[in-house]
Amino acid sequence: MRILILNDAAQTQATLQSMIPDVFDETTTSDTGILAVLSVPDIDKSQLIHSHTHEDGRESQHHAQNSLAPFHMEDCPELTPTALNAFGLACLASGRLKEAEHFISTALELRLKFFGVGHPEVAASRNSLARVYRDASRLDAATEQVLAAKETNVRVFGENSLVVASDLAVLSSIQFQQAKLQAAKESALEAKKIFDDKLDGNDPWVPYLLDIIARVHHSLGQHSRAKALYEQLLLLDIKYYGAAHPVVATHVHNKGVVLEANGDLKGAENAYGEAIEMLQKHGRNIHPQMIDALVNRGAVRRLQKNFDGARGDLTEALRLNEKFRGEGHAFTGYTQFSIGSLEVDSGHPGKALEYFKGALTIYRQTLPATHGYIAAALAMQARALFDLNKAADAEAPLAEALRIWPVEYGRQSVEYAVTNAMLARAWFLQRKELDKIETIYQEAIATIAAIKPDTDNALQLIKGWWRDTTGKSKAH
């Protein structure tokens, strides 16, 4: 069965092709011979079209036009929002946030009208809407919706029910995006325990939760634990989805992030490339994870000095992010940050500052004030200012970044150590606070060396700064 959703049943085929290219085009035929057309948002009529298929596989358009049967969704108001919610989640999976919000919000309105505010069907719509808001970086609104869903489901089904576990899973993903790492881990572990207790861990939510837990470990510098979790969850992905599903591609991509953090840049580049290839083969719709894989492959190519390859990936990712997520989306800002970092490394600090300015503008509008993305952009902004011989101007962004990193990452994190070393470098270039600089460098090198390989770019850079400061021929 092929399902087509029309805002206007009179839409032209060209418009349909632009909206749902994987579902409807001139060559599309239904494997079952059935095509369902549902008119929204008024939902006052719908059609079930049965098209005759010959034994040789040819579809008879004549029969298709003469086999119309009425299919009245208004006669089953309890089912209409179920269909809309499902369609909205399908749009969400393809990164079509505007359409997803329209369908899911409509479903929520219908369920509120039919069932009332405290009904579990309403909670299901709130869970779905929370996922839309999460992907749109409307994180406070997402939290509000998922907590309301959880409150209803705890009251109706109990704290250890499967629906509550699904609410906790969505909550954990929102908390991770808010950089509330410990809270995200706790919510994910609580959800996983319910699935383990109720279903012996046999549920597709389990690899999703393991992915969140792995990403928390990665963010906290616990890369070996994250890598082990990816080995485990990728096997579960293949069990539930098969080897080439977008969910598998997403987790292959996230494993690449861990490989990159461990210093395996080529392995990370290969993982990102594998994820991109899987998603390109999946269909003609642009999957949001493919955009993120392009960003990360561009970043890892930058680290390997493949500036042309990096620029190609990042420029394409920025175009796709602006088109599908919007110019003000947090991930669009992250792409601008990545291009800015490329411009710093390729010797164009003035261009870099423009990209960092754009990224920070978006971040400050969409993310919590203590989010790690903001601190990262501030630190790279300072790097560009160093290259422009503006060490004094670099102090303010570095000081702000140093106030942000400890909130979730802690003062013993690599991020804090690198930024503190950068502040020491700014002082050295101005010949101030000279009595503090060597100690800061030593502490930063020790922190980074305990987690990162000796070839790490930041580690080598700080060792070079220490040599400049002390005249030592070798920094340990």
XYZ file of C-alpha atoms in Angstrom:
476
model
C 0.000 0.000 0.000
C 1.186 3.503 -0.876
C -0.146 6.312 1.285
C -0.229 9.842 -0.059
C -1.016 12.851 2.107
C -2.486 15.881 0.349
C -3.106 19.300 1.821
C -5.167 19.915 -1.295
C -6.521 17.050 -3.358
C -6.151 19.181 -6.491
C -2.383 19.567 -6.133
C -0.406 19.015 -9.299
C 1.791 16.015 -9.764
C 4.905 18.220 -9.888
C 4.111 19.571 -6.438
C 3.606 16.083 -5.110
C 6.911 14.979 -6.519
C 8.708 17.796 -4.717
C 7.067 16.921 -1.404
C 7.145 13.145 -1.435
C 9.572 12.049 -4.163
C 10.052 8.557 -2.784
C 6.331 7.817 -2.757
C 4.868 9.232 -5.927
C 6.204 9.850 -9.420
C 5.385 8.918 -12.987
C 6.804 5.410 -12.632
C 5.277 4.610 -9.256
C 2.976 1.613 -9.138
C 1.502 0.012 -6.075
C 2.789 -3.411 -5.191
C -0.616 -4.325 -3.773
C -2.666 -2.411 -6.307
C -4.081 -0.122 -3.617
C -3.456 3.602 -3.311
C -4.996 5.418 -0.336
C -5.475 9.181 -0.565
C -6.295 11.078 2.630
C -7.215 14.780 2.429
C -6.013 16.957 5.325
C -6.307 19.094 7.376
C -10.113 19.308 7.065
C -10.388 15.536 6.631
C -13.929 15.751 5.333
C -13.368 13.251 2.542
C -10.923 10.610 1.434
C -10.677 8.013 -1.270
C -9.499 4.450 -1.537
C -8.319 3.763 -5.063
C -7.916 0.191 -6.255
C -5.977 -0.160 -9.482
C -6.136 -3.388 -11.440
C -2.798 -5.058 -12.105
C -2.373 -7.462 -15.014
C -0.551 -10.773 -14.646
C 2.463 -9.306 -16.453
C 2.674 -6.545 -13.857
C 1.207 -3.745 -15.988
C -1.191 -1.498 -14.126
C -4.437 -0.560 -15.840
C -5.043 3.171 -15.513
C -8.579 2.613 -16.816
C -9.428 0.384 -13.890
C -7.651 2.757 -11.512
C -9.979 5.569 -12.577
C -13.113 3.432 -12.305
C -12.459 1.682 -9.006
C -13.087 4.555 -6.573
C -14.694 3.714 -3.259
C -15.659 6.139 -0.466
C -13.460 5.976 2.613
C -14.821 8.312 5.265
C -12.315 9.099 8.018
C -14.804 11.405 9.724
C -16.772 8.278 10.679
C -13.895 7.089 12.894
C -12.584 10.139 14.765
C -10.536 7.974 17.110
C -8.521 6.604 14.164
C -7.949 9.825 12.254
C -5.378 11.237 14.730
C -3.632 7.861 14.833
C -3.082 8.095 11.070
C -2.012 11.731 11.295
C 0.428 10.986 14.107
C 1.995 8.169 12.100
C 2.313 10.384 9.031
C 3.871 13.108 11.147
C 6.475 10.732 12.566
C 7.281 9.567 9.039
C 7.856 13.196 8.031
C 10.011 13.674 11.127
C 12.184 10.703 10.173
C 12.815 12.386 6.817
C 13.673 15.718 8.414
C 10.456 17.427 7.233
C 9.812 19.301 10.462
C 7.138 21.690 9.187
C 4.968 18.868 7.845
C 5.670 16.726 10.912
C 4.544 19.471 13.276
C 1.407 20.113 11.198
C 0.250 16.476 11.229
C 1.171 15.761 14.850
C -0.281 19.026 16.184
C -3.499 18.336 14.298
C -3.598 14.847 15.778
C -3.082 16.292 19.266
C -5.922 18.792 18.790
C -8.287 16.043 17.627
C -7.331 13.753 20.493
C -7.782 16.519 23.052
C -11.247 17.187 21.639
C -12.279 13.525 21.484
C -10.515 11.975 24.512
C -9.765 14.820 26.936
C -6.553 16.162 28.388
C -5.622 13.240 30.646
C -6.038 10.394 28.159
C -3.060 8.189 27.133
C -3.850 8.813 23.446
C -3.217 12.500 24.137
C 0.008 11.522 25.900
C 1.095 9.629 22.781
C 0.621 12.772 20.693
C 2.553 14.828 23.238
C 5.435 12.342 23.051
C 5.476 12.705 19.255
C 5.282 16.494 19.411
C 8.175 16.533 21.881
C 10.285 14.722 19.281
C 9.410 17.341 16.655
C 10.289 20.194 19.004
C 13.541 18.431 19.946
C 14.624 18.165 16.308
C 13.656 21.811 15.779
C 15.858 22.784 18.771
C 12.806 24.056 20.693
C 14.079 22.213 23.721
C 12.038 23.860 26.480
C 8.821 23.196 24.560
C 9.955 19.611 23.926
C 10.592 19.056 27.628
C 7.180 20.461 28.544
C 5.389 18.083 26.169
C 7.257 14.921 27.130
C 6.902 15.578 30.870
C 3.156 16.071 30.396
C 3.010 12.763 28.511
C 4.991 11.016 31.223
C 2.745 12.394 33.982
C -0.341 10.972 32.263
C 1.268 7.621 31.540
C 2.571 7.191 35.088
C -0.920 7.846 36.423
C -2.632 5.485 33.973
C -0.078 2.700 33.482
C 2.399 3.012 36.360
C 6.005 4.168 36.726
C 7.473 0.973 35.281
C 5.270 0.717 32.194
C 6.572 0.501 28.645
C 4.925 3.770 27.619
C 6.705 5.556 30.461
C 9.951 4.000 29.240
C 9.311 5.510 25.810
C 8.700 8.930 27.410
C 11.965 8.601 29.333
C 13.775 7.693 26.122
C 12.567 10.870 24.411
C 13.327 12.904 27.539
C 16.890 11.564 27.630
C 17.485 12.629 24.026
C 16.220 16.142 24.811
C 18.404 16.362 27.924
C 21.429 15.277 25.902
C 20.747 18.010 23.361
C 20.532 20.476 26.262
C 23.999 19.268 27.389
C 22.463 17.919 30.611
C 24.652 14.861 30.326
C 24.155 13.192 33.693
C 20.402 13.720 33.549
C 20.318 12.256 30.023
C 22.243 9.195 31.159
C 19.993 8.666 34.179
C 16.808 8.924 32.087
C 18.205 6.531 29.487
C 19.282 4.007 32.114
C 15.878 4.204 33.809
C 14.132 3.581 30.491
C 16.479 0.713 29.604
C 15.829 -0.975 32.959
C 12.096 -1.022 32.205
C 12.694 -2.614 28.790
C 15.101 -5.104 30.363
C 12.649 -6.022 33.128
C 9.527 -6.185 30.949
C 10.915 -7.537 27.675
C 14.372 -8.901 28.495
C 15.757 -5.955 26.524
C 14.064 -7.087 23.301
C 12.805 -3.778 21.957
C 14.055 -1.338 19.284
C 14.222 1.391 21.926
C 17.164 -0.428 23.561
C 19.822 0.341 20.918
C 18.471 3.907 20.804
C 19.048 4.219 24.554
C 22.484 2.615 24.333
C 23.366 5.219 21.703
C 22.441 8.058 24.076
C 24.440 6.481 26.906
C 27.413 6.004 24.563
C 27.210 9.642 23.469
C 27.231 10.744 27.107
C 30.356 8.641 27.761
C 31.961 10.151 24.663
C 31.103 13.690 25.784
C 32.664 12.985 29.174
C 35.872 11.699 27.560
C 35.116 8.034 28.335
C 35.750 6.945 24.759
C 36.578 3.275 25.334
C 33.245 2.749 27.119
C 31.432 4.520 24.293
C 33.160 2.382 21.658
C 32.204 -0.840 23.476
C 28.567 0.252 23.594
C 28.546 0.893 19.843
C 29.852 -2.593 19.162
C 26.916 -3.903 21.199
C 24.167 -1.690 19.837
C 25.106 -2.054 16.169
C 24.446 -5.794 16.456
C 21.020 -5.016 17.914
C 20.364 -2.531 15.100
C 20.965 -5.181 12.462
C 18.665 -7.556 14.351
C 15.778 -5.081 14.340
C 16.314 -3.078 11.164
C 18.670 -4.933 8.835
C 22.119 -3.842 7.717
C 21.188 -0.839 5.558
C 18.481 0.984 7.552
C 18.816 4.721 8.382
C 18.864 3.876 12.097
C 21.925 1.692 11.519
C 23.526 4.477 9.476
C 22.897 6.907 12.344
C 24.684 4.682 14.825
C 27.546 3.954 12.413
C 27.917 7.729 12.160
C 27.917 8.117 15.951
C 30.545 5.391 16.253
C 32.629 7.491 13.880
C 32.406 10.362 16.379
C 33.931 8.091 19.028
C 36.675 6.898 16.657
C 37.495 10.517 15.909
C 37.744 11.295 19.622
C 40.144 8.341 20.001
C 42.399 9.823 17.323
C 41.443 7.330 14.604
C 40.725 9.992 11.998
C 40.805 7.667 9.006
C 38.494 5.206 10.742
C 36.132 8.052 11.583
C 36.190 9.349 8.007
C 35.379 5.860 6.740
C 32.496 5.510 9.223
C 31.018 8.849 8.178
C 31.403 7.874 4.523
C 29.683 4.544 5.164
C 26.766 6.314 6.841
C 26.463 8.800 3.960
C 26.475 6.002 1.391
C 23.835 4.018 3.283
C 21.544 7.026 3.524
C 22.040 8.009 -0.120
C 21.035 4.509 -1.176
C 18.004 4.470 1.109
C 15.987 6.885 -1.007
C 15.810 10.227 -2.720
C 14.655 12.096 0.388
C 17.455 13.915 2.195
C 17.851 12.231 5.567
C 18.901 14.655 8.338
C 21.589 12.266 9.565
C 23.249 12.426 6.153
C 23.684 16.177 6.595
C 25.284 15.613 9.998
C 27.590 12.946 8.550
C 28.701 15.403 5.867
C 29.491 17.964 8.573
C 31.523 15.507 10.611
C 33.341 14.042 7.612
C 34.216 17.590 6.605
C 35.545 18.251 10.106
C 37.686 15.125 10.167
C 39.007 15.858 6.681
C 39.963 19.297 7.971
C 41.984 17.687 10.744
C 43.779 15.593 8.114
C 44.567 18.772 6.113
C 42.298 17.695 3.254
C 40.915 21.201 2.992
C 39.344 20.804 -0.450
C 37.455 17.667 0.586
C 36.413 19.317 3.847
C 35.167 22.439 2.097
C 33.094 20.382 -0.344
C 31.399 18.433 2.469
C 30.762 21.452 4.667
C 29.483 23.719 1.905
C 26.993 21.069 0.815
C 25.952 20.433 4.424
C 25.320 24.143 5.010
C 23.168 24.349 1.875
C 21.117 21.313 2.934
C 20.766 22.472 6.540
C 19.515 25.901 5.475
C 17.064 24.298 3.050
C 15.663 21.509 5.208
C 16.209 22.628 8.809
C 16.194 26.371 8.351
C 18.726 29.182 8.581
C 18.140 29.589 12.318
C 18.449 25.930 13.334
C 21.146 24.965 15.854
C 22.630 22.425 13.448
C 22.877 25.101 10.764
C 24.852 27.078 13.316
C 27.072 24.065 13.952
C 27.801 23.807 10.233
C 28.796 27.470 10.201
C 31.053 26.757 13.174
C 32.667 23.871 11.271
C 33.310 26.042 8.206
C 34.778 28.704 10.464
C 37.140 26.130 11.971
C 38.173 25.131 8.450
C 38.907 28.747 7.574
C 41.114 29.092 10.672
C 43.148 26.009 9.752
C 43.420 26.963 6.082
C 44.719 30.435 6.902
C 41.654 32.658 6.550
C 40.914 33.894 10.108
C 38.963 36.932 8.916
C 36.473 34.713 7.054
C 36.363 32.431 10.058
C 35.175 35.197 12.369
C 32.141 35.822 10.154
C 31.121 32.166 10.391
C 31.663 32.075 14.163
C 29.550 35.225 14.507
C 26.734 33.532 12.585
C 27.033 30.338 14.611
C 26.972 32.166 17.944
C 23.953 34.226 16.910
C 22.013 31.026 16.215
C 23.274 29.247 19.334
C 22.303 32.077 21.660
C 18.785 32.062 20.205
C 18.222 28.300 20.290
C 20.387 26.721 23.002
C 20.833 27.059 26.770
C 23.398 29.683 27.745
C 25.732 26.988 29.110
C 25.608 24.688 26.089
C 28.920 23.238 24.925
C 28.374 24.405 21.334
C 28.569 28.010 22.553
C 31.805 27.390 24.428
C 33.349 25.621 21.418
C 32.478 28.523 19.102
C 33.893 31.047 21.578
C 37.151 29.090 21.848
C 37.560 28.892 18.067
C 36.697 32.564 17.778
C 39.645 33.214 20.073
C 41.875 31.057 17.843
C 40.996 33.238 14.859
C 41.731 36.363 16.891
C 45.156 34.950 17.802
C 45.917 34.558 14.099
C 44.873 38.170 13.536
C 47.256 39.304 16.311
C 44.333 40.340 18.507
C 45.199 38.467 21.704
C 43.575 41.096 23.912
C 40.259 40.683 22.061
C 40.475 36.913 22.581
C 40.323 37.152 26.375
C 36.573 37.875 26.621
C 35.347 34.874 24.569
C 37.814 32.600 26.353
C 36.654 33.771 29.771
C 33.027 33.111 28.789
C 33.903 29.652 27.483
C 35.681 28.840 30.740
C 32.480 29.645 32.624
C 30.502 27.258 30.401
C 32.658 24.103 30.222
C 32.513 23.183 33.940
C 28.694 23.141 34.018
C 28.441 19.660 32.474
C 31.932 18.688 31.349
C 33.813 19.608 34.529
C 37.105 21.341 35.179
C 38.999 18.118 34.426
C 37.651 17.915 30.881
C 39.791 18.245 27.776
C 37.629 21.152 26.631
C 38.285 23.141 29.795
C 42.002 22.342 29.697
C 42.428 23.461 26.085
C 40.483 26.681 26.624
C 42.433 27.500 29.793
C 45.674 26.960 27.888
C 44.396 29.307 25.199
C 43.773 31.978 27.822
C 47.335 31.487 29.056
C 48.507 31.916 25.453
C 46.556 35.188 25.200
C 48.300 36.396 28.370
C 51.720 35.348 27.052
C 51.203 37.226 23.795
C 50.422 40.340 25.849
C 53.253 39.677 28.328
C 50.900 39.580 31.319
C 50.197 37.081 34.152
C 53.489 35.416 33.249
C 53.857 33.731 36.653
C 50.671 31.664 36.044
C 51.228 30.507 32.494
C 53.591 27.564 32.891
C 51.430 25.921 35.556
C 48.339 26.230 33.358
C 50.165 24.625 30.426
C 51.413 21.755 32.589
C 47.938 21.046 33.953
C 46.388 21.218 30.489
C 48.954 18.849 28.978
C 48.476 16.351 31.804
C 44.681 16.416 31.437
C 44.734 15.991 27.659
C 47.485 13.336 27.640
C 45.467 11.201 30.069
C 42.648 10.941 27.515
C 43.966 11.734 24.039
C 46.766 10.107 22.001
C 50.119 11.874 21.816
C 49.394 12.836 18.193
C 46.359 14.919 19.201
C 46.509 18.315 17.474
C 45.505 20.339 20.541
C 48.041 18.527 22.711
C 50.845 19.219 20.259
C 49.783 22.851 19.918
C 49.864 23.443 23.684
C 53.230 21.732 23.974
C 54.492 24.173 21.353
C 53.108 27.099 23.335
C 54.859 25.803 26.447
C 58.154 25.616 24.571
C 57.649 29.211 23.423
C 57.019 30.278 26.993
C 59.760 28.410 28.837
C 62.399 27.893 26.187
C 62.283 24.150 26.907
C 63.335 21.992 23.993
C 60.889 19.306 24.955
C 57.598 19.314 26.861
C 56.492 16.166 28.616
